[in-house]
DNA sequence: ATACATACC
DNA sequence: TACTGGTATGTAT
């Protein structure tokens, strides 16, 4: 009730990072929570968390009121909603895939495991990657409640207190070069099983093993299968549309789901499980000892959940039948479902919904309480018929926005804050120029001392922005507005961010089609002028200078903006982000660019882009994994 | 369209 | 002392 009386149980609801997702079952959470609360309960961060918790509570109260009203007005409304949902449920069931060939591969404590390769002595001591913020902890540290996204100093406290001073948490600084290298090794193996795999992050990949399993059951060797898969994948990457359609049908006949129909369910399942086992062994070999876990199911949501089940170094197969799916899914707490986070879990809990089965039995209530998008998502989740909604679908492969943000010491003089904003705008401009993005909308984000987050955005009509000056000017104006309009205290800034979105259509991009690593390696190293990454944007010749009137959408780019692939002016592409690098002939520029790509999220985004691009021409066998909408 | 909240790794 | 960064999407207004 009172502001200060944050009891442990109250806190563990939302404020304290509970043992929710992985690996922390069966540890003494009471003690851990107590320490975390004692150490950080008064911090601005925790105060903000409590504030958020409070607003969630208010929202829940409003929902309660809404429910009470409904109950007063009618006694039988649940029944009628249930029958309304009936057709949708039937549709979902009917569209369920009949084979479990979706695989999610998740590396075990990836960053830490990479570091432990060269420092095996870290394995049996509590250790983590990351200093101020913990990125990954090993299982030893997890026993003490140390987990990713935790502040480093809290991790220290937990370990030293819970070990009675006998142990210290070891921090290893992060090395994204290493993780990227290892991630590429992993993907190289996985691509042998599905060349069209999707990599969501450095440590997680989604595969469809349908074609591989089918060919394997037909007696093909690993090498033969690879050839077939490669052929099929190249086909769907081909631009010649008519050719794609024709050949896809052929490939579909050979590789599609129905080619598995010839085999009994149990045979296919066994084959898939053993292929996944082999694949995981191969990952371990190729990386010099990194282990991974895998989940297998008939859609990616279930596969994702399953990948967590037997972690570390384990796998879990969920059969495709209704009973298989529900036996696996229904006992789980709702939080296990990707897309259900802390807030949704707490909200559901407030209405007596703790497990996925509750979600199903209370589907009428859920449908009534939540907005259509969320309600629909929860309904699909309750019967295991959706993949996590963040695994995008039909988004034409293009990114929606790009941003940069940085945390720094708060309470700096206003002029310095402004300088920071300009730096960030300049970095963002560089990123955009590398990716050749031009945006109509700019958003500035401010996090205050209090951890309150404010944002302001502006879209300019008929104009596309990229230049650092333009971004900085807009962002700066908005920041000043925010400061001016901010009621209350101090406006002491701890984080600044700039985001651009609403991009110019992709079609008028000048696109050198060179994207492969081979091209990167074989490009000439003749250096032309060009300088450092800060100058990239000015060195770059934009498709249209900004700010300026937009050319009509159909207009082709000005010829002088296109760099013809003359022998000594070949576009160099980054092996990570696959984007052409202006001035990339210069090794300094190149290395700086690659460094910037090694920023984790940039890589993540790039990896994603690449795999999305690989799938751009849709393969029929994939459509119903992400189907819905 | 804009602001803010939730989620993911 | 001390609690990230980047992206997408949903909801409210």
XYZ file of C-alpha atoms (C1' of nucleotides) in Angstrom:
651
model
C 0.000 0.000 0.000
C 2.363 2.650 1.150
C 5.029 3.624 -1.262
C 7.872 2.163 0.734
C 6.406 -1.124 1.786
C 7.483 -3.104 -1.194
C 7.128 -6.586 0.138
C 8.911 -9.425 -1.475
C 5.757 -10.957 -2.869
C 4.565 -7.680 -4.257
C 7.934 -7.057 -5.795
C 8.329 -10.433 -7.373
C 5.218 -9.789 -9.373
C 6.787 -7.305 -11.724
C 9.680 -5.480 -10.206
C 12.009 -8.325 -9.447
C 13.283 -10.387 -12.289
C 11.746 -13.699 -11.385
C 12.975 -17.135 -12.369
C 10.750 -17.030 -15.350
C 12.254 -18.162 -18.570
C 15.098 -20.595 -18.175
C 17.442 -22.542 -15.989
C 16.541 -21.079 -12.612
C 14.080 -23.599 -11.321
C 14.469 -24.838 -7.811
C 16.626 -22.125 -6.298
C 15.926 -20.177 -3.185
C 14.192 -17.243 -4.687
C 13.077 -15.728 -1.413
C 16.631 -14.978 -0.376
C 17.552 -13.715 -3.813
C 14.573 -11.399 -3.966
C 15.327 -10.123 -0.502
C 18.878 -9.210 -1.425
C 17.890 -7.594 -4.679
C 15.245 -5.548 -2.940
C 17.521 -4.509 -0.119
C 20.321 -3.527 -2.443
C 18.396 -1.755 -5.116
C 14.965 -1.091 -3.679
C 15.664 2.588 -3.293
C 17.287 3.165 -6.641
C 15.633 5.373 -9.197
C 15.331 2.363 -11.422
C 13.320 0.415 -8.880
C 11.152 3.397 -8.136
C 10.351 3.609 -11.802
C 9.615 -0.102 -11.910
C 7.197 0.335 -9.045
C 5.566 3.182 -10.875
C 5.113 1.000 -13.923
C 3.819 -1.772 -11.744
C 1.315 0.633 -10.335
C 0.042 1.677 -13.720
C -0.297 -1.953 -14.678
C -2.331 -2.434 -11.517
C -4.549 0.440 -12.496
C -5.132 -1.044 -15.876
C -6.012 -4.326 -14.250
C -8.471 -2.547 -11.961
C -10.146 -0.965 -14.961
C -10.463 -4.373 -16.527
C -11.998 -5.665 -13.329
C -14.587 -2.924 -13.387
C -15.345 -3.689 -16.990
C -15.791 -7.337 -16.121
C -18.064 -6.632 -13.180
C -20.279 -4.496 -15.359
C -20.451 -7.208 -17.930
C -21.359 -9.810 -15.335
C -24.110 -7.571 -13.990
C -25.544 -7.035 -17.435
C -25.547 -10.630 -18.496
C -24.940 -13.977 -16.933
C -24.371 -16.002 -20.035
C -21.975 -13.901 -22.058
C -19.088 -16.367 -21.832
C -21.102 -19.020 -23.579
C -21.954 -16.748 -26.437
C -18.389 -15.577 -26.906
C -17.261 -19.184 -26.844
C -19.553 -20.021 -29.690
C -18.396 -16.955 -31.559
C -14.838 -18.223 -31.218
C -15.767 -21.714 -32.313
C -15.252 -21.224 -36.071
C -11.924 -19.510 -35.525
C -10.770 -22.346 -33.306
C -11.800 -24.875 -35.872
C -9.916 -22.982 -38.534
C -6.820 -22.921 -36.383
C -6.980 -26.636 -35.699
C -7.543 -27.436 -39.331
C -4.605 -25.365 -40.475
C -2.252 -27.063 -38.074
C 0.646 -28.708 -39.802
C 0.608 -32.452 -39.725
C 4.350 -32.864 -39.409
C 6.786 -31.667 -36.798
C 9.585 -30.280 -38.898
C 10.019 -26.809 -37.430
C 13.189 -26.544 -35.429
C 14.452 -23.820 -33.156
C 18.114 -24.034 -32.289
C 19.256 -22.040 -29.312
C 22.881 -21.901 -28.228
C 23.486 -22.554 -24.537
C 24.624 -19.441 -22.624
C 26.096 -18.369 -25.907
C 28.360 -15.430 -25.053
C 29.658 -17.095 -21.953
C 30.235 -20.405 -23.710
C 32.277 -18.608 -26.375
C 34.504 -17.128 -23.694
C 34.776 -20.418 -21.837
C 36.236 -22.089 -24.918
C 39.532 -20.402 -24.251
C 39.094 -20.221 -20.495
C 37.701 -23.556 -19.328
C 38.554 -22.685 -15.747
C 35.586 -20.283 -15.783
C 33.185 -23.165 -16.033
C 32.931 -24.133 -12.408
C 33.015 -20.691 -10.914
C 30.183 -18.172 -10.942
C 30.927 -16.050 -13.979
C 29.201 -13.861 -16.497
C 29.794 -11.844 -19.620
C 29.284 -8.137 -19.179
C 30.195 -5.620 -16.523
C 27.652 -2.889 -15.864
C 24.960 -5.007 -17.373
C 25.094 -8.784 -17.365
C 24.641 -10.272 -20.816
C 24.963 -13.983 -20.023
C 25.692 -15.889 -16.854
C 26.821 -19.460 -16.509
C 24.806 -22.068 -14.685
C 26.976 -21.760 -11.645
C 26.134 -18.070 -11.369
C 22.491 -18.745 -12.119
C 22.291 -20.786 -8.942
C 22.874 -17.527 -7.119
C 20.167 -15.774 -9.077
C 22.536 -14.014 -11.453
C 20.858 -13.635 -14.796
C 21.107 -11.685 -17.990
C 19.806 -8.123 -17.959
C 20.755 -7.798 -14.307
C 22.945 -4.946 -13.164
C 26.457 -6.198 -12.639
C 26.818 -4.933 -9.112
C 23.680 -6.746 -8.002
C 25.132 -9.935 -9.405
C 28.254 -9.317 -7.325
C 26.190 -8.863 -4.182
C 24.130 -11.979 -4.803
C 27.143 -14.196 -5.259
C 29.165 -12.903 -2.361
C 26.248 -12.933 0.066
C 24.769 -16.255 -0.898
C 28.150 -17.934 -0.825
C 28.909 -16.344 2.534
C 31.814 -14.469 1.024
C 33.430 -17.619 -0.338
C 32.825 -16.817 -4.011
C 33.078 -13.803 -6.248
C 31.242 -13.280 -9.507
C 33.726 -13.117 -12.351
C 32.973 -10.606 -15.086
C 34.285 -11.221 -18.572
C 34.132 -8.248 -20.937
C 32.074 -8.896 -24.041
C 33.747 -9.586 -27.358
C 31.278 -9.415 -30.186
C 33.884 -10.205 -32.784
C 34.204 -13.609 -31.228
C 30.466 -14.178 -30.924
C 29.904 -13.187 -34.518
C 32.590 -15.551 -35.696
C 31.131 -18.405 -33.671
C 27.649 -17.545 -34.815
C 28.733 -17.780 -38.440
C 30.263 -21.191 -37.753
C 26.987 -22.338 -36.288
C 24.979 -21.010 -39.173
C 27.290 -22.684 -41.621
C 26.371 -26.026 -40.116
C 22.668 -25.268 -39.811
C 22.496 -24.074 -43.404
C 23.433 -27.568 -44.517
C 20.106 -28.696 -43.122
C 18.020 -25.741 -44.257
C 19.716 -23.159 -46.464
C 16.793 -20.829 -45.893
C 17.129 -20.752 -42.129
C 16.200 -17.643 -40.216
C 18.660 -16.345 -37.662
C 16.955 -14.128 -35.119
C 20.026 -13.313 -33.167
C 23.578 -14.470 -32.840
C 22.499 -17.424 -30.754
C 19.161 -18.491 -32.146
C 18.009 -19.875 -35.476
C 14.768 -21.174 -36.945
C 14.848 -23.998 -39.466
C 12.426 -26.103 -41.415
C 13.753 -29.629 -41.680
C 10.854 -30.922 -43.783
C 12.781 -31.195 -47.040
C 15.867 -32.607 -45.362
C 13.929 -35.278 -43.511
C 11.983 -36.239 -46.612
C 15.116 -36.656 -48.678
C 16.877 -38.439 -45.906
C 14.041 -40.953 -45.610
C 14.270 -41.513 -49.329
C 17.791 -42.677 -48.812
C 19.766 -39.633 -49.911
C 23.111 -39.031 -48.258
C 23.886 -35.851 -46.374
C 25.899 -34.572 -49.347
C 23.194 -35.391 -51.865
C 20.589 -33.710 -49.734
C 22.704 -30.612 -49.466
C 22.935 -30.399 -53.222
C 19.206 -30.759 -53.627
C 18.505 -28.162 -50.968
C 20.971 -25.754 -52.454
C 19.394 -26.123 -55.858
C 15.931 -25.492 -54.486
C 17.112 -22.529 -52.493
C 18.855 -20.932 -55.449
C 15.745 -21.390 -57.457
C 13.641 -19.429 -55.061
C 16.273 -16.729 -54.853
C 16.170 -16.230 -58.587
C 14.666 -12.961 -59.731
C 13.141 -14.377 -62.863
C 9.637 -14.636 -61.537
C 8.140 -16.981 -64.053
C 11.049 -19.330 -63.666
C 10.610 -19.260 -59.925
C 6.995 -20.228 -60.151
C 7.640 -23.119 -62.497
C 10.600 -24.498 -60.658
C 9.107 -23.949 -57.271
C 6.322 -26.291 -58.153
C 8.861 -28.866 -59.103
C 10.859 -28.311 -55.970
C 7.688 -28.415 -53.987
C 6.871 -31.822 -55.340
C 10.245 -33.096 -54.350
C 10.779 -31.246 -51.139
C 7.408 -30.148 -49.857
C 5.589 -31.437 -46.821
C 3.507 -33.890 -48.736
C 6.625 -35.758 -49.715
C 6.727 -36.807 -46.090
C 3.231 -38.221 -46.350
C 4.655 -41.444 -47.676
C 6.168 -42.162 -44.277
C 4.439 -43.075 -41.047
C 4.359 -40.400 -38.386
C 6.547 -42.322 -35.966
C 9.183 -42.924 -38.599
C 9.307 -39.270 -39.573
C 9.518 -38.159 -35.948
C 12.324 -40.559 -35.156
C 14.219 -39.505 -38.249
C 13.808 -35.828 -37.394
C 14.977 -36.342 -33.849
C 18.083 -38.172 -34.924
C 18.862 -35.633 -37.633
C 18.591 -32.852 -35.088
C 20.855 -34.777 -32.757
C 23.419 -35.140 -35.517
C 23.101 -31.498 -36.441
C 23.742 -30.473 -32.850
C 26.813 -32.654 -32.671
C 28.051 -31.043 -35.835
C 27.518 -27.596 -34.352
C 29.557 -28.627 -31.372
C 32.393 -29.890 -33.554
C 32.395 -26.906 -35.865
C 32.580 -24.453 -33.006
C 35.168 -26.318 -31.011
C 32.795 -27.258 -28.245
C 29.756 -24.977 -28.088
C 26.572 -26.794 -27.211
C 23.072 -25.927 -28.236
C 19.550 -27.009 -27.476
C 16.797 -27.593 -29.962
C 13.055 -27.769 -30.036
C 11.104 -29.574 -32.718
C 7.406 -29.085 -33.358
C 4.893 -28.408 -36.060
C 5.197 -24.658 -35.645
C 7.826 -22.269 -34.428
C 6.074 -21.121 -31.312
C 6.011 -24.644 -29.968
C 9.513 -25.360 -31.225
C 10.763 -22.264 -29.459
C 9.207 -23.308 -26.184
C 10.487 -26.839 -26.660
C 14.028 -25.631 -27.246
C 14.010 -24.437 -23.665
C 12.739 -27.675 -22.189
C 15.914 -29.735 -22.087
C 18.478 -26.980 -21.898
C 21.459 -27.180 -21.862
C 22.670 -29.523 -24.589
C 19.320 -31.210 -25.029
C 16.429 -31.394 -27.410
C 12.709 -31.874 -27.206
C 10.301 -33.052 -29.854
C 6.622 -32.204 -29.740
C 4.496 -34.383 -31.963
C 2.078 -32.804 -34.415
C -1.151 -34.295 -33.096
C -3.671 -32.384 -31.091
C -2.942 -34.441 -27.963
C 0.812 -34.026 -28.387
C 0.492 -30.293 -28.635
C -1.897 -29.856 -25.739
C -0.088 -32.290 -23.446
C 3.028 -30.269 -23.967
C 1.555 -26.805 -23.964
C -1.331 -26.718 -21.533
C 0.521 -27.333 -18.276
C 2.972 -24.506 -18.960
C 2.777 -21.119 -17.266
C 1.613 -18.481 -19.720
C 4.975 -16.732 -19.481
C 6.597 -19.525 -21.468
C 4.714 -18.414 -24.534
C 6.870 -16.092 -26.612
C 5.064 -12.793 -26.746
C 3.675 -13.072 -23.236
C 5.961 -10.988 -21.078
C 5.839 -9.854 -17.500
C 2.941 -7.479 -17.905
C 0.659 -9.794 -19.806
C 1.503 -12.603 -17.415
C 0.612 -10.463 -14.438
C -2.584 -9.259 -16.055
C -3.667 -12.785 -16.845
C -2.753 -13.870 -13.363
C -4.993 -11.216 -11.879
C -7.913 -12.963 -13.531
C -6.922 -16.399 -12.348
C -5.150 -17.442 -15.513
C -1.811 -19.031 -14.758
C -1.298 -21.784 -17.284
C -1.879 -22.059 -20.989
C -4.732 -24.405 -20.221
C -6.340 -21.650 -18.144
C -5.893 -19.437 -21.153
C -7.873 -21.909 -23.193
C -10.652 -22.599 -20.704
C -11.024 -18.880 -20.055
C -10.852 -17.905 -23.718
C -14.164 -16.070 -23.535
C -12.942 -13.976 -20.634
C -9.666 -13.288 -22.401
C -11.455 -12.334 -25.577
C -13.616 -9.930 -23.629
C -10.825 -8.336 -21.612
C -8.175 -7.793 -24.260
C -8.066 -5.823 -27.455
C -8.684 -7.821 -30.636
C -5.040 -8.122 -31.664
C -3.944 -9.324 -28.253
C -7.047 -11.454 -27.779
C -6.470 -13.168 -31.086
C -2.865 -13.777 -30.275
C -3.734 -15.283 -26.898
C -6.388 -17.508 -28.412
C -3.941 -18.877 -30.959
C -1.371 -19.354 -28.248
C -3.845 -21.279 -26.090
C -4.142 -23.981 -28.708
C -0.552 -23.784 -29.878
C -1.432 -22.548 -33.317
C 0.705 -19.525 -33.732
C 4.275 -18.560 -33.709
C 5.407 -15.694 -31.561
C 4.118 -12.535 -33.068
C 7.521 -10.949 -33.130
C 8.574 -13.443 -35.726
C 7.348 -11.146 -38.376
C 5.416 -12.218 -41.357
C 4.807 -10.814 -44.791
C 6.621 -7.641 -43.918
C 8.169 -7.444 -47.355
C 11.565 -7.872 -45.810
C 12.081 -4.173 -45.225
C 12.967 -2.648 -41.922
C 10.503 -0.318 -40.273
C 12.898 1.863 -38.442
C 16.436 2.367 -37.352
C 17.704 3.967 -34.220
C 20.608 4.769 -31.999
C 20.544 5.450 -28.328
C 23.099 5.903 -25.619
C 23.057 6.040 -21.874
C 25.436 8.360 -20.126
C 25.959 9.971 -16.790
C 22.992 12.129 -16.015
C 23.172 15.631 -14.724
C 25.565 16.880 -17.344
C 25.314 20.481 -18.492
C 22.713 21.191 -21.125
C 25.268 22.062 -23.780
C 26.877 18.680 -23.350
C 23.518 16.987 -23.633
C 23.053 18.747 -26.926
C 26.449 17.642 -28.122
C 25.541 14.069 -27.256
C 22.382 14.345 -29.257
C 24.334 15.563 -32.258
C 26.775 12.671 -31.902
C 23.933 10.208 -31.835
C 22.247 11.836 -34.806
C 25.516 11.650 -36.683
C 25.957 7.966 -35.875
C 22.421 7.260 -36.948
C 23.019 9.166 -40.136
C 26.065 7.010 -40.796
C 24.064 3.860 -40.237
C 21.379 5.095 -42.581
C 23.845 6.078 -45.205
C 25.482 2.666 -45.057
C 22.093 1.082 -45.519
C 20.978 3.739 -47.961
C 17.912 4.630 -45.943
C 16.020 7.888 -46.211
C 13.330 8.625 -43.687
C 10.310 10.845 -43.320
C 9.858 10.457 -39.604
C 12.300 11.285 -36.853
C 11.765 10.461 -33.200
C 13.790 11.631 -30.274
C 13.727 9.657 -27.069
C 14.784 10.897 -23.677
C 15.182 8.948 -20.504
C 15.402 11.114 -17.443
C 17.199 10.560 -14.201
C 13.962 9.186 -12.863
C 13.888 6.602 -15.644
C 10.834 8.315 -17.046
C 10.873 7.976 -20.804
C 9.643 10.732 -23.072
C 9.516 10.781 -26.802
C 8.570 13.126 -29.546
C 8.408 12.541 -33.247
C 7.820 14.507 -36.372
C 7.242 13.473 -39.932
C 8.115 15.748 -42.760
C 5.870 15.449 -45.760
C 7.391 14.984 -49.158
C 10.917 14.997 -47.890
C 13.359 12.286 -46.986
C 16.050 12.767 -44.429
C 19.396 11.214 -43.856
C 21.976 13.946 -43.456
C 23.410 14.323 -39.978
C 22.658 18.052 -39.888
C 19.017 17.492 -40.730
C 18.568 14.742 -38.185
C 20.422 16.704 -35.548
C 18.423 19.842 -36.196
C 15.062 18.106 -35.997
C 16.045 16.034 -32.992
C 17.422 19.052 -31.254
C 14.252 21.040 -31.763
C 12.161 18.223 -30.409
C 14.445 17.770 -27.447
C 14.090 21.430 -26.618
C 10.328 21.164 -26.899
C 10.339 18.222 -24.559
C 12.424 20.103 -22.062
C 10.235 23.174 -22.307
C 6.999 21.239 -21.940
C 8.225 18.935 -19.230
C 6.360 19.749 -16.053
C 8.065 19.195 -12.785
C 11.608 18.589 -11.945
C 15.038 19.094 -13.344
C 14.940 17.411 -16.762
C 18.137 15.602 -15.996
C 18.872 13.359 -18.942
C 20.395 9.872 -18.625
C 19.700 8.572 -22.113
C 19.205 10.058 -25.533
C 18.016 8.280 -28.607
C 17.143 9.142 -32.164
C 15.055 6.956 -34.410
C 14.136 7.252 -38.059
C 11.253 5.499 -39.736
C 8.829 5.783 -42.609
C 11.440 5.124 -45.237
C 11.540 5.939 -48.880
C 10.405 2.954 -50.932
C 13.037 0.365 -51.592
C 12.377 0.068 -55.289
C 14.318 3.135 -56.309
C 17.374 2.076 -54.410
C 20.544 1.841 -56.340
C 21.406 -1.720 -55.725
C 24.634 -3.338 -56.589
C 23.609 -6.934 -56.414
C 26.811 -8.041 -54.809
C 26.054 -9.334 -51.400
C 28.104 -12.426 -50.855
C 31.131 -12.904 -48.725
C 33.017 -14.193 -51.730
C 32.514 -10.883 -53.475
C 33.705 -9.180 -50.352
C 36.860 -11.230 -50.327
C 37.637 -10.933 -54.005
C 36.996 -7.236 -54.402
C 39.990 -5.217 -55.391
C 41.759 -3.325 -52.673
C 42.669 -0.305 -54.748
C 41.956 2.493 -52.367
C 40.325 5.634 -53.579
C 40.097 8.811 -51.519
C 37.403 8.664 -48.832
C 37.991 8.955 -45.162
C 36.453 8.000 -41.896
C 33.046 6.730 -41.082
C 31.970 10.165 -39.901
C 32.272 11.362 -43.423
C 30.491 8.497 -44.978
C 27.322 10.443 -45.378
C 28.891 13.362 -47.099
C 30.984 11.121 -49.263
C 27.947 9.188 -50.212
C 26.013 10.329 -53.191
C 22.405 10.079 -52.113
C 19.688 8.847 -54.420
C 18.186 12.229 -53.794
C 19.812 14.942 -51.767
C 18.001 15.717 -48.599
C 16.141 17.683 -47.705
C 14.557 18.096 -51.059
C 11.364 17.336 -52.825
C 10.797 13.670 -53.298
C 11.009 12.414 -56.796
C 7.794 10.767 -57.871
C 7.856 7.201 -56.595
C 8.374 5.661 -59.980
C 11.217 7.874 -61.050
C 14.485 6.071 -61.473
C 17.453 7.350 -59.525
C 19.547 9.993 -61.181
C 22.193 8.370 -63.289
C 24.956 10.354 -61.728
C 24.074 8.887 -58.379
C 24.755 5.391 -59.531
C 28.245 4.136 -59.345
C 28.745 1.920 -62.368
C 30.602 -1.266 -61.637
C 33.673 -0.188 -63.494
C 36.666 -2.457 -62.863
C 38.339 -0.193 -60.352
C 35.205 1.018 -58.631
C 33.613 -2.217 -57.525
C 31.232 -1.870 -54.616
C 32.624 -3.437 -51.513
C 30.030 -5.153 -49.381
C 30.238 -5.779 -45.702
C 30.314 -9.493 -44.946
C 28.150 -8.913 -41.924
C 25.427 -6.551 -42.996
C 25.649 -7.272 -46.715
C 25.400 -3.601 -47.485
C 27.604 -1.789 -49.936
C 30.213 0.274 -48.156
C 31.029 3.637 -49.577
C 34.742 4.019 -49.581
C 35.017 0.376 -48.622
C 38.055 0.015 -50.822
C 39.880 1.756 -48.066
C 40.741 -0.765 -45.422
C 40.417 1.766 -42.639
C 36.902 2.654 -43.675
C 36.116 -0.987 -44.164
C 37.321 -2.009 -40.762
C 35.487 0.788 -39.080
C 32.359 -0.235 -40.808
C 32.794 -3.861 -39.811
C 33.417 -2.751 -36.266
C 30.205 -0.827 -36.282
C 28.490 -3.918 -37.594
C 29.785 -5.917 -34.717
C 27.560 -4.004 -32.435
C 25.249 -6.805 -31.381
C 21.961 -5.466 -32.574
C 23.328 -4.269 -35.819
C 24.478 -7.769 -36.504
C 21.179 -9.120 -35.380
C 19.335 -6.826 -37.710
C 21.709 -7.589 -40.535
C 21.496 -11.293 -40.015
C 17.768 -10.989 -40.002
C 17.778 -8.908 -43.142
C 19.965 -11.351 -44.894
C 17.800 -14.299 -44.086
C 14.664 -12.400 -44.911
C 16.185 -11.507 -48.235
C 17.022 -15.133 -48.822
C 13.372 -15.949 -48.423
C 11.949 -13.025 -50.249
C 10.587 -15.147 -53.008
C 8.238 -17.136 -50.920
C 8.625 -20.810 -50.598
C 5.283 -22.490 -50.338
C 6.436 -24.883 -47.700
C 6.927 -22.017 -45.299
C 3.738 -20.154 -45.615
C 1.732 -21.888 -42.989
C 4.402 -21.702 -40.314
C 3.919 -18.015 -40.159
C 0.411 -18.189 -41.405
C -2.315 -16.136 -39.808
C -3.565 -12.683 -40.370
C -0.133 10.793 -36.914
C 1.946 10.877 -32.295
C 3.061 9.155 -27.649
C 3.822 5.561 -24.818
C 4.021 0.526 -23.402
C 5.271 -4.236 -24.057
C 8.281 -7.722 -25.728
C 12.401 -10.064 -27.504
C 17.516 -11.235 -27.361
C 28.065 4.794 -6.833
C 25.692 1.477 -9.835
C 20.156 -1.100 -13.981
C 21.746 -1.770 -21.857
C 20.627 -1.179 -26.907
C 18.068 -1.931 -31.147
C 13.856 -3.179 -33.323
C 9.021 -4.214 -33.855
C 4.387 -3.965 -32.591
C 0.226 -2.910 -29.929
C -2.722 0.484 -27.617
C -4.495 5.034 -26.509
C -5.511 9.390 -27.948
